[in-house]
């Protein structure tokens, strides 16, 4: 590990010279690329420099203990030695985590799609609860939420809803939310007080740019139609809704949230790019052997990942065996305890895998 960081240190110093080179600065595209690489490496180098200081403190304390006779001063040196060794171990662990190859999508915005599953009206109501939960969570992180498309249910909630969350590191925090979410509660429509179990599926897609996915527009059919449902004066009076069909993959995306046909088309294309990118990514990931997959999941929407049990006031994430008895706070967007544990578990598994190689 230390040899690898020494190599990174040399490269880091070279990058530092390059980003201050007037010729490189003149080429803004190249400068931004190098600046991002430099910024990504900075935390590792800072931790490594701190590690070297801790190691030097250990050496100095050991040297002084060999010749020091005063017991009070020896006690002080031993305390300093123990503190430096603890810091050394802590920094090594932190550096190992920083050296884990980053998911290239981690800094991307996300498109989330939530669909009511088994359970009829109650499943759609639960889909609406999940939409609000993620919207509230986005607010706490200072992220922006933008509706892409929505099919509202007669009894409340959504049969399906698609929305974008824009913010630094959105995908890194939300990527483990893909899968089947299960709710157990007495529905408002249940007169007998019986507990029902319903489900909703969540898909988290990293926002894809045109450079990430190549779409031949000859393979795309675009239809326009009149919007339906709540939408203001333009509903049922103008052909503002847009349906985009990608013929080779069979993916169909509809958007009618905006009054402008152009805006609806742009949103639909964003979703199409994201779905195609995710499809290509899953094909790539499926080639990874089963034992190398993280226990926190592959993002398969058929995988049951979490149960929200209202009578018991608990939320259980089945992948990591985590149960929290604060369902009201979680449904209101307090997701950090769950997400932090998922990220920590994923990092631990990747560290274990790298140490076994």
GROMACS .gro file of C-alpha atoms in nm:
model
  357
    1UNK     CA    1   0.000   0.000   0.000
    2UNK     CA    2   0.276   0.245   0.096
    3UNK     CA    3   0.461   0.177  -0.230
    4UNK     CA    4   0.147   0.257  -0.422
    5UNK     CA    5   0.103   0.585  -0.233
    6UNK     CA    6   0.465   0.679  -0.301
    7UNK     CA    7   0.390   0.641  -0.671
    8UNK     CA    8   0.077   0.852  -0.627
    9UNK     CA    9   0.282   1.118  -0.447
   10UNK     CA   10   0.514   1.149  -0.747
   11UNK     CA   11   0.219   1.176  -0.984
   12UNK     CA   12   0.050   1.427  -0.752
   13UNK     CA   13   0.357   1.651  -0.760
   14UNK     CA   14   0.368   1.627  -1.140
   15UNK     CA   15   0.000   1.720  -1.162
   16UNK     CA   16   0.062   2.017  -0.932
   17UNK     CA   17   0.319   2.150  -1.178
   18UNK     CA   18   0.100   2.082  -1.480
   19UNK     CA   19  -0.212   2.262  -1.350
   20UNK     CA   20   0.000   2.573  -1.296
   21UNK     CA   21   0.153   2.558  -1.645
   22UNK     CA   22   0.025   2.855  -1.853
   23UNK     CA   23  -0.002   2.636  -2.165
   24UNK     CA   24  -0.222   2.386  -1.980
   25UNK     CA   25  -0.433   2.662  -1.824
   26UNK     CA   26  -0.497   2.797  -2.175
   27UNK     CA   27  -0.655   2.462  -2.265
   28UNK     CA   28  -0.949   2.477  -2.024
   29UNK     CA   29  -1.079   2.129  -2.108
   30UNK     CA   30  -0.743   1.967  -2.032
   31UNK     CA   31  -0.693   2.185  -1.722
   32UNK     CA   32  -1.033   2.085  -1.577
   33UNK     CA   33  -0.955   1.716  -1.633
   34UNK     CA   34  -0.616   1.745  -1.461
   35UNK     CA   35  -0.761   1.962  -1.183
   36UNK     CA   36  -1.026   1.699  -1.105
   37UNK     CA   37  -0.760   1.426  -1.091
   38UNK     CA   38  -0.549   1.647  -0.864
   39UNK     CA   39  -0.847   1.719  -0.636
   40UNK     CA   40  -0.938   1.349  -0.616
   41UNK     CA   41  -0.583   1.263  -0.508
   42UNK     CA   42  -0.550   1.544  -0.251
   43UNK     CA   43  -0.728   1.365   0.040
   44UNK     CA   44  -0.504   1.058  -0.004
   45UNK     CA   45  -0.186   1.265  -0.007
   46UNK     CA   46  -0.297   1.467   0.297
   47UNK     CA   47  -0.370   1.147   0.493
   48UNK     CA   48  -0.036   1.000   0.383
   49UNK     CA   49   0.154   1.308   0.501
   50UNK     CA   50  -0.027   1.283   0.834
   51UNK     CA   51   0.065   0.913   0.850
   52UNK     CA   52   0.432   0.994   0.795
   53UNK     CA   53   0.416   1.245   1.080
   54UNK     CA   54   0.256   0.984   1.309
   55UNK     CA   55   0.523   0.729   1.216
   56UNK     CA   56   0.796   0.984   1.290
   57UNK     CA   57   0.639   1.059   1.628
   58UNK     CA   58   0.646   0.685   1.708
   59UNK     CA   59   1.013   0.661   1.615
   60UNK     CA   60   1.106   0.970   1.816
   61UNK     CA   61   0.919   0.849   2.125
   62UNK     CA   62   1.083   0.504   2.105
   63UNK     CA   63   1.430   0.659   2.070
   64UNK     CA   64   1.376   0.887   2.370
   65UNK     CA   65   1.239   0.602   2.584
   66UNK     CA   66   1.562   0.408   2.538
   67UNK     CA   67   1.772   0.674   2.711
   68UNK     CA   68   1.521   0.850   2.938
   69UNK     CA   69   1.542   0.761   3.310
   70UNK     CA   70   1.289   1.002   3.463
   71UNK     CA   71   0.971   0.802   3.530
   72UNK     CA   72   0.732   1.097   3.494
   73UNK     CA   73   0.880   1.190   3.158
   74UNK     CA   74   0.877   0.823   3.051
   75UNK     CA   75   0.506   0.806   3.137
   76UNK     CA   76   0.443   1.111   2.921
   77UNK     CA   77   0.643   0.957   2.633
   78UNK     CA   78   0.448   0.631   2.659
   79UNK     CA   79   0.119   0.820   2.644
   80UNK     CA   80   0.243   1.010   2.338
   81UNK     CA   81   0.361   0.682   2.182
   82UNK     CA   82   0.023   0.513   2.233
   83UNK     CA   83  -0.162   0.813   2.089
   84UNK     CA   84   0.064   0.820   1.782
   85UNK     CA   85   0.020   0.446   1.724
   86UNK     CA   86  -0.358   0.479   1.746
   87UNK     CA   87  -0.343   0.765   1.499
   88UNK     CA   88  -0.120   0.556   1.273
   89UNK     CA   89  -0.372   0.269   1.268
   90UNK     CA   90  -0.662   0.509   1.212
   91UNK     CA   91  -0.489   0.681   0.919
   92UNK     CA   92  -0.396   0.348   0.758
   93UNK     CA   93  -0.762   0.240   0.768
   94UNK     CA   94  -0.874   0.574   0.623
   95UNK     CA   95  -0.614   0.555   0.345
   96UNK     CA   96  -0.723   0.201   0.254
   97UNK     CA   97  -1.079   0.328   0.211
   98UNK     CA   98  -0.962   0.622  -0.001
   99UNK     CA   99  -0.766   0.382  -0.222
  100UNK     CA  100  -1.077   0.177  -0.305
  101UNK     CA  101  -1.147   0.241  -0.675
  102UNK     CA  102  -1.426   0.497  -0.699
  103UNK     CA  103  -1.750   0.428  -0.875
  104UNK     CA  104  -1.727   0.665  -1.175
  105UNK     CA  105  -2.095   0.747  -1.130
  106UNK     CA  106  -2.071   0.850  -0.763
  107UNK     CA  107  -2.071   1.224  -0.829
  108UNK     CA  108  -2.355   1.210  -1.080
  109UNK     CA  109  -2.711   1.329  -1.037
  110UNK     CA  110  -2.973   1.055  -1.027
  111UNK     CA  111  -3.304   0.975  -1.189
  112UNK     CA  112  -3.524   0.779  -0.951
  113UNK     CA  113  -3.822   0.575  -1.066
  114UNK     CA  114  -4.077   0.445  -0.815
  115UNK     CA  115  -4.363   0.213  -0.908
  116UNK     CA  116  -4.646   0.074  -0.702
  117UNK     CA  117  -4.613  -0.305  -0.684
  118UNK     CA  118  -4.821  -0.574  -0.515
  119UNK     CA  119  -5.105  -0.438  -0.305
  120UNK     CA  120  -5.324  -0.230  -0.538
  121UNK     CA  121  -5.417   0.117  -0.409
  122UNK     CA  122  -5.211   0.073  -0.093
  123UNK     CA  123  -4.899  -0.001  -0.303
  124UNK     CA  124  -4.952   0.322  -0.497
  125UNK     CA  125  -5.002   0.518  -0.173
  126UNK     CA  126  -4.675   0.367  -0.046
  127UNK     CA  127  -4.501   0.469  -0.370
  128UNK     CA  128  -4.613   0.824  -0.288
  129UNK     CA  129  -4.472   0.789   0.065
  130UNK     CA  130  -4.136   0.682  -0.079
  131UNK     CA  131  -4.136   0.974  -0.323
  132UNK     CA  132  -4.190   1.214  -0.034
  133UNK     CA  133  -3.924   1.036   0.175
  134UNK     CA  134  -3.658   1.079  -0.094
  135UNK     CA  135  -3.769   1.436  -0.167
  136UNK     CA  136  -3.736   1.523   0.202
  137UNK     CA  137  -3.398   1.353   0.218
  138UNK     CA  138  -3.283   1.556  -0.083
  139UNK     CA  139  -3.387   1.874   0.100
  140UNK     CA  140  -3.175   1.783   0.404
  141UNK     CA  141  -2.872   1.738   0.175
  142UNK     CA  142  -2.933   2.065  -0.007
  143UNK     CA  143  -3.015   1.884  -0.332
  144UNK     CA  144  -3.275   1.985  -0.589
  145UNK     CA  145  -3.567   1.758  -0.687
  146UNK     CA  146  -3.730   1.791  -1.029
  147UNK     CA  147  -4.035   1.592  -1.138
  148UNK     CA  148  -3.984   1.407  -1.468
  149UNK     CA  149  -4.316   1.226  -1.503
  150UNK     CA  150  -4.593   1.102  -1.277
  151UNK     CA  151  -4.902   0.881  -1.303
  152UNK     CA  152  -5.115   0.965  -1.003
  153UNK     CA  153  -5.338   0.704  -0.840
  154UNK     CA  154  -5.708   0.769  -0.778
  155UNK     CA  155  -5.669   0.684  -0.407
  156UNK     CA  156  -5.350   0.889  -0.366
  157UNK     CA  157  -4.984   0.831  -0.436
  158UNK     CA  158  -4.856   0.715  -0.773
  159UNK     CA  159  -4.875   0.406  -0.987
  160UNK     CA  160  -4.541   0.535  -1.117
  161UNK     CA  161  -4.332   0.846  -1.066
  162UNK     CA  162  -3.997   0.951  -1.210
  163UNK     CA  163  -3.790   1.240  -1.079
  164UNK     CA  164  -3.436   1.377  -1.088
  165UNK     CA  165  -3.228   1.460  -0.783
  166UNK     CA  166  -2.947   1.703  -0.857
  167UNK     CA  167  -2.663   1.750  -0.612
  168UNK     CA  168  -2.301   1.664  -0.537
  169UNK     CA  169  -2.261   1.294  -0.464
  170UNK     CA  170  -2.632   1.215  -0.510
  171UNK     CA  171  -2.566   0.878  -0.672
  172UNK     CA  172  -2.304   0.780  -0.412
  173UNK     CA  173  -2.566   0.822  -0.137
  174UNK     CA  174  -2.872   0.681  -0.315
  175UNK     CA  175  -2.738   0.399  -0.532
  176UNK     CA  176  -2.818   0.127  -0.276
  177UNK     CA  177  -3.189   0.222  -0.269
  178UNK     CA  178  -3.272   0.021  -0.582
  179UNK     CA  179  -3.493  -0.279  -0.519
  180UNK     CA  180  -3.826  -0.381  -0.368
  181UNK     CA  181  -3.944  -0.186  -0.063
  182UNK     CA  182  -4.213  -0.355   0.147
  183UNK     CA  183  -4.465  -0.189   0.379
  184UNK     CA  184  -4.670  -0.356   0.651
  185UNK     CA  185  -4.953  -0.146   0.797
  186UNK     CA  186  -5.327  -0.105   0.827
  187UNK     CA  187  -5.437   0.087   0.515
  188UNK     CA  188  -5.664   0.389   0.560
  189UNK     CA  189  -5.918   0.209   0.340
  190UNK     CA  190  -5.921  -0.103   0.563
  191UNK     CA  191  -6.228  -0.103   0.787
  192UNK     CA  192  -6.141  -0.428   0.967
  193UNK     CA  193  -5.808  -0.307   1.102
  194UNK     CA  194  -5.614  -0.583   0.930
  195UNK     CA  195  -5.244  -0.536   0.852
  196UNK     CA  196  -5.169  -0.548   0.481
  197UNK     CA  197  -4.836  -0.608   0.310
  198UNK     CA  198  -4.770  -0.407  -0.005
  199UNK     CA  199  -4.464  -0.331  -0.214
  200UNK     CA  200  -4.314  -0.065  -0.437
  201UNK     CA  201  -4.009  -0.090  -0.659
  202UNK     CA  202  -3.737   0.174  -0.667
  203UNK     CA  203  -3.481   0.217  -0.943
  204UNK     CA  204  -3.189   0.458  -0.905
  205UNK     CA  205  -3.026   0.553  -1.235
  206UNK     CA  206  -2.715   0.772  -1.266
  207UNK     CA  207  -2.779   1.061  -1.500
  208UNK     CA  208  -2.620   0.983  -1.836
  209UNK     CA  209  -2.485   1.229  -2.087
  210UNK     CA  210  -2.480   1.185  -2.463
  211UNK     CA  211  -2.110   1.097  -2.439
  212UNK     CA  212  -2.197   0.804  -2.207
  213UNK     CA  213  -2.450   0.646  -2.444
  214UNK     CA  214  -2.462   0.656  -2.821
  215UNK     CA  215  -2.820   0.676  -2.948
  216UNK     CA  216  -2.894   0.670  -3.319
  217UNK     CA  217  -3.197   0.896  -3.351
  218UNK     CA  218  -3.308   0.683  -3.647
  219UNK     CA  219  -3.379   0.416  -3.384
  220UNK     CA  220  -3.602   0.652  -3.186
  221UNK     CA  221  -3.972   0.712  -3.248
  222UNK     CA  222  -4.124   1.024  -3.094
  223UNK     CA  223  -4.502   1.055  -3.057
  224UNK     CA  224  -4.692   1.350  -2.918
  225UNK     CA  225  -5.033   1.334  -2.752
  226UNK     CA  226  -5.259   1.535  -2.526
  227UNK     CA  227  -5.173   1.532  -2.159
  228UNK     CA  228  -5.423   1.396  -1.910
  229UNK     CA  229  -5.476   1.450  -1.538
  230UNK     CA  230  -5.374   1.750  -1.329
  231UNK     CA  231  -5.164   1.989  -1.532
  232UNK     CA  232  -5.325   2.328  -1.571
  233UNK     CA  233  -5.494   2.497  -1.865
  234UNK     CA  234  -5.300   2.311  -2.134
  235UNK     CA  235  -5.427   1.969  -2.030
  236UNK     CA  236  -5.642   1.813  -2.304
  237UNK     CA  237  -5.608   2.125  -2.521
  238UNK     CA  238  -5.258   2.091  -2.673
  239UNK     CA  239  -5.042   1.799  -2.784
  240UNK     CA  240  -4.772   1.873  -2.526
  241UNK     CA  241  -4.713   1.520  -2.390
  242UNK     CA  242  -4.431   1.323  -2.546
  243UNK     CA  243  -4.369   0.949  -2.579
  244UNK     CA  244  -4.018   0.839  -2.679
  245UNK     CA  245  -3.967   0.480  -2.796
  246UNK     CA  246  -3.620   0.333  -2.841
  247UNK     CA  247  -3.694   0.061  -3.097
  248UNK     CA  248  -3.388  -0.168  -3.051
  249UNK     CA  249  -3.429  -0.197  -2.672
  250UNK     CA  250  -3.807  -0.156  -2.654
  251UNK     CA  251  -3.769   0.113  -2.386
  252UNK     CA  252  -4.063   0.355  -2.379
  253UNK     CA  253  -4.054   0.684  -2.187
  254UNK     CA  254  -4.352   0.920  -2.157
  255UNK     CA  255  -4.344   1.270  -2.014
  256UNK     CA  256  -4.631   1.516  -1.976
  257UNK     CA  257  -4.528   1.710  -1.668
  258UNK     CA  258  -4.442   2.028  -1.859
  259UNK     CA  259  -4.677   2.241  -2.070
  260UNK     CA  260  -4.406   2.265  -2.336
  261UNK     CA  261  -4.363   1.979  -2.582
  262UNK     CA  262  -3.993   2.069  -2.617
  263UNK     CA  263  -3.936   2.048  -2.241
  264UNK     CA  264  -4.122   1.718  -2.218
  265UNK     CA  265  -3.911   1.575  -2.499
  266UNK     CA  266  -3.589   1.688  -2.327
  267UNK     CA  267  -3.696   1.523  -2.001
  268UNK     CA  268  -3.798   1.202  -2.175
  269UNK     CA  269  -3.463   1.185  -2.354
  270UNK     CA  270  -3.281   1.230  -2.020
  271UNK     CA  271  -3.468   0.928  -1.883
  272UNK     CA  272  -3.397   0.728  -2.199
  273UNK     CA  273  -3.024   0.801  -2.180
  274UNK     CA  274  -3.022   0.700  -1.812
  275UNK     CA  275  -3.211   0.374  -1.874
  276UNK     CA  276  -2.987   0.272  -2.165
  277UNK     CA  277  -2.676   0.357  -1.964
  278UNK     CA  278  -2.803   0.151  -1.671
  279UNK     CA  279  -2.886  -0.138  -1.902
  280UNK     CA  280  -2.532  -0.139  -2.044
  281UNK     CA  281  -2.387  -0.110  -1.692
  282UNK     CA  282  -2.588  -0.409  -1.566
  283UNK     CA  283  -2.471  -0.620  -1.860
  284UNK     CA  284  -2.115  -0.530  -1.764
  285UNK     CA  285  -2.173  -0.594  -1.393
  286UNK     CA  286  -2.336  -0.931  -1.460
  287UNK     CA  287  -1.999  -1.055  -1.581
  288UNK     CA  288  -1.859  -1.008  -1.231
  289UNK     CA  289  -1.857  -1.336  -1.041
  290UNK     CA  290  -2.127  -1.383  -0.778
  291UNK     CA  291  -1.882  -1.403  -0.489
  292UNK     CA  292  -1.744  -1.059  -0.575
  293UNK     CA  293  -2.081  -0.889  -0.558
  294UNK     CA  294  -2.152  -0.678  -0.253
  295UNK     CA  295  -2.406  -0.808  -0.004
  296UNK     CA  296  -2.578  -0.468  -0.017
  297UNK     CA  297  -2.709  -0.567  -0.355
  298UNK     CA  298  -2.672  -0.546  -0.728
  299UNK     CA  299  -2.943  -0.285  -0.775
  300UNK     CA  300  -3.183  -0.545  -0.915
  301UNK     CA  301  -3.534  -0.411  -0.870
  302UNK     CA  302  -3.664  -0.764  -0.801
  303UNK     CA  303  -3.454  -0.788  -0.486
  304UNK     CA  304  -3.644  -0.724  -0.160
  305UNK     CA  305  -3.422  -0.486   0.031
  306UNK     CA  306  -3.624  -0.321   0.309
  307UNK     CA  307  -3.940  -0.353   0.519
  308UNK     CA  308  -4.127  -0.063   0.678
  309UNK     CA  309  -4.340  -0.211   0.959
  310UNK     CA  310  -4.571   0.057   1.099
  311UNK     CA  311  -4.740  -0.143   1.381
  312UNK     CA  312  -4.396  -0.217   1.530
  313UNK     CA  313  -4.253   0.123   1.439
  314UNK     CA  314  -3.949  -0.034   1.275
  315UNK     CA  315  -3.760  -0.027   0.948
  316UNK     CA  316  -3.541  -0.327   0.861
  317UNK     CA  317  -3.283  -0.338   0.585
  318UNK     CA  318  -3.257  -0.709   0.503
  319UNK     CA  319  -2.922  -0.689   0.323
  320UNK     CA  320  -2.727  -0.581   0.630
  321UNK     CA  321  -2.961  -0.695   0.909
  322UNK     CA  322  -3.011  -0.339   1.033
  323UNK     CA  323  -3.332  -0.260   1.225
  324UNK     CA  324  -3.416   0.091   1.341
  325UNK     CA  325  -3.718   0.173   1.557
  326UNK     CA  326  -3.785   0.522   1.420
  327UNK     CA  327  -4.013   0.465   1.125
  328UNK     CA  328  -4.177   0.810   1.138
  329UNK     CA  329  -3.841   0.989   1.115
  330UNK     CA  330  -3.723   0.763   0.832
  331UNK     CA  331  -4.041   0.808   0.628
  332UNK     CA  332  -3.990   1.182   0.682
  333UNK     CA  333  -3.648   1.161   0.513
  334UNK     CA  334  -3.409   1.073   0.797
  335UNK     CA  335  -3.214   0.814   0.596
  336UNK     CA  336  -2.853   0.884   0.693
  337UNK     CA  337  -2.826   0.605   0.952
  338UNK     CA  338  -2.931   0.347   0.694
  339UNK     CA  339  -2.730   0.491   0.406
  340UNK     CA  340  -2.413   0.538   0.615
  341UNK     CA  341  -2.429   0.174   0.728
  342UNK     CA  342  -2.481   0.053   0.371
  343UNK     CA  343  -2.180   0.253   0.251
  344UNK     CA  344  -1.963   0.132   0.541
  345UNK     CA  345  -2.061  -0.231   0.474
  346UNK     CA  346  -1.984  -0.195   0.104
  347UNK     CA  347  -1.644  -0.041   0.180
  348UNK     CA  348  -1.560  -0.317   0.428
  349UNK     CA  349  -1.642  -0.585   0.171
  350UNK     CA  350  -1.431  -0.415  -0.095
  351UNK     CA  351  -1.140  -0.386   0.150
  352UNK     CA  352  -1.170  -0.755   0.231
  353UNK     CA  353  -1.181  -0.846  -0.137
  354UNK     CA  354  -0.872  -0.635  -0.215
  355UNK     CA  355  -0.677  -0.791   0.075
  356UNK     CA  356  -0.756  -1.141  -0.053
  357UNK     CA  357  -0.629  -1.069  -0.404
   0.00000   0.00000   0.00000
